[in-house]
């Protein structure tokens, strides 16, 4: 666990020149959860390959799978509604057949292994409730045992069956349970579930307790992180500290509190974080260890409740690095990202459909169509879901381009 938690707790990333014994770049704008169980150093090594002009040697470092774009919740600030509705009508095979799915995962892992990444990060999340995918336990076990993937599972957990909970406890590196609200009323309001049988805040808390017990049962306390994610909302003021304490007491390791990505009622101007709320959140960053948590992550800037991901022309990176290192598997379709309108633009954002054939990943990632798509992004993007990572990779690339000898360069985490 120490090693895993250390990765999440890394505060800064450093580029060091051994020859002149100098730090040539240091930043605290790192987001370890975007990469875990990898870390930013693994990606910086890939950027180094780019600078060396070894484009054809870049593996897929991470694949984020959207394999069940249907949900039992109807969250007030769901980002996925429009893209999943569009996908269900317009792209083939959005819920992959299990045998084909396994072949695709195997092919991705073999492709990346050949190019130097022996364990691809496999993120199962979003666009719906991943608990509802049939045979979820089988996919998790296959990804870990046959593909040596580092599996990350992100869900509300509302529809987890027992065999999937066991698979999560045995094979996954990180489970993150999302909380739409942090008490019964808030959870009910923001999850916006229809019908009589609802998954409630207390059910989510009981689920965390069960996962902590299963982790102990399968002796995974050193290599499975259990985390929680929730949003910053004015209506939660005064409740965050108790929530953090409750999680710590249960044995949850990590709490992530993030800005919302769609402003409530489209009122961006009104979304300034008020003083008391800010104070409360800062107390958590100081005292989380006393509460029993091992890691806490808040936005670097505690200003607005809403995270604006506008990609202004002046700061556009030269490439969309995330579409190269971390493409999305949407059903059986390999695509650049799922940002709002992007999923619906097949011509400019879909690499293509996978059929499970040997060598198809290599062909698809390097064919003229994919190269054309990559040459058009990010110039054609106004908002970017990977804005922070893409800008960071661009800066790393620029710093490395100015180095006399890349063999003198080391990357470090502090
Ligand atoms: S649980 Fe996720 S996918 Fe489902 S409605 Fe809520 S935000 Fe959307
Ligand atoms: S919005 Fe554009 S630049 Fe951002 S991840 Fe998607 S394709 Fe890449």
PDB file of C-alpha atoms in Angstrom, residues 50 55-56 58-60 111 317-327 334-336 347-351 361-381:
ATOM      1  CA  UNK A  50       8.358  11.578 -29.038  1.00  0.00           C
ATOM      2  CA  UNK A  55       6.505   8.032 -32.828  1.00  0.00           C
ATOM      3  CA  UNK A  56       5.883   4.515 -34.022  1.00  0.00           C
ATOM      4  CA  UNK A  58       4.502   4.681 -28.502  1.00  0.00           C
ATOM      5  CA  UNK A  59       2.359   2.169 -26.603  1.00  0.00           C
ATOM      6  CA  UNK A  60      -1.181   2.686 -25.387  1.00  0.00           C
ATOM      7  CA  UNK A 111       0.597  -4.217 -28.622  1.00  0.00           C
ATOM      8  CA  UNK A 317      -0.902  22.263 -27.143  1.00  0.00           C
ATOM      9  CA  UNK A 318       0.595  21.093 -30.422  1.00  0.00           C
ATOM     10  CA  UNK A 319      -0.899  17.614 -29.979  1.00  0.00           C
ATOM     11  CA  UNK A 320      -3.619  15.786 -28.141  1.00  0.00           C
ATOM     12  CA  UNK A 321      -1.281  13.533 -26.141  1.00  0.00           C
ATOM     13  CA  UNK A 322      -4.115  11.840 -24.285  1.00  0.00           C
ATOM     14  CA  UNK A 323      -5.620  10.529 -27.548  1.00  0.00           C
ATOM     15  CA  UNK A 324      -2.286   8.806 -28.260  1.00  0.00           C
ATOM     16  CA  UNK A 325      -1.406   7.501 -24.779  1.00  0.00           C
ATOM     17  CA  UNK A 326      -4.926   7.028 -23.429  1.00  0.00           C
ATOM     18  CA  UNK A 327      -7.583   6.528 -26.115  1.00  0.00           C
ATOM     19  CA  UNK A 334     -11.495   3.215 -30.397  1.00  0.00           C
ATOM     20  CA  UNK A 335     -11.968   6.978 -30.119  1.00  0.00           C
ATOM     21  CA  UNK A 336      -9.938  10.017 -29.083  1.00  0.00           C
ATOM     22  CA  UNK A 347     -15.112  11.367 -39.025  1.00  0.00           C
ATOM     23  CA  UNK A 348     -12.818  13.452 -36.851  1.00  0.00           C
ATOM     24  CA  UNK A 349     -12.700  11.646 -33.522  1.00  0.00           C
ATOM     25  CA  UNK A 350     -13.132   7.902 -34.101  1.00  0.00           C
ATOM     26  CA  UNK A 351     -10.053   5.867 -34.920  1.00  0.00           C
ATOM     27  CA  UNK A 361      -4.352  -2.163 -32.832  1.00  0.00           C
ATOM     28  CA  UNK A 362      -1.012  -1.450 -34.460  1.00  0.00           C
ATOM     29  CA  UNK A 363      -2.666  -0.896 -37.839  1.00  0.00           C
ATOM     30  CA  UNK A 364      -5.402   1.309 -36.422  1.00  0.00           C
ATOM     31  CA  UNK A 365      -3.149   3.481 -34.265  1.00  0.00           C
ATOM     32  CA  UNK A 366      -0.751   4.114 -37.152  1.00  0.00           C
ATOM     33  CA  UNK A 367      -2.995   4.202 -40.236  1.00  0.00           C
ATOM     34  CA  UNK A 368      -3.450   7.327 -42.352  1.00  0.00           C
ATOM     35  CA  UNK A 369      -6.957   7.896 -40.967  1.00  0.00           C
ATOM     36  CA  UNK A 370      -5.669   7.998 -37.362  1.00  0.00           C
ATOM     37  CA  UNK A 371      -2.777  10.241 -38.372  1.00  0.00           C
ATOM     38  CA  UNK A 372      -5.238  12.571 -40.120  1.00  0.00           C
ATOM     39  CA  UNK A 373      -7.451  12.661 -37.023  1.00  0.00           C
ATOM     40  CA  UNK A 374      -4.467  13.453 -34.806  1.00  0.00           C
ATOM     41  CA  UNK A 375      -3.356  16.229 -37.108  1.00  0.00           C
ATOM     42  CA  UNK A 376      -6.753  17.927 -36.660  1.00  0.00           C
ATOM     43  CA  UNK A 377      -6.824  17.857 -32.872  1.00  0.00           C
ATOM     44  CA  UNK A 378      -6.608  19.846 -30.719  1.00  0.00           C
ATOM     45  CA  UNK A 379      -6.986  22.695 -33.241  1.00  0.00           C
ATOM     46  CA  UNK A 380     -10.622  21.624 -33.703  1.00  0.00           C
ATOM     47  CA  UNK A 381     -11.372  21.423 -29.978  1.00  0.00           C
TER      48      UNK A 381
END
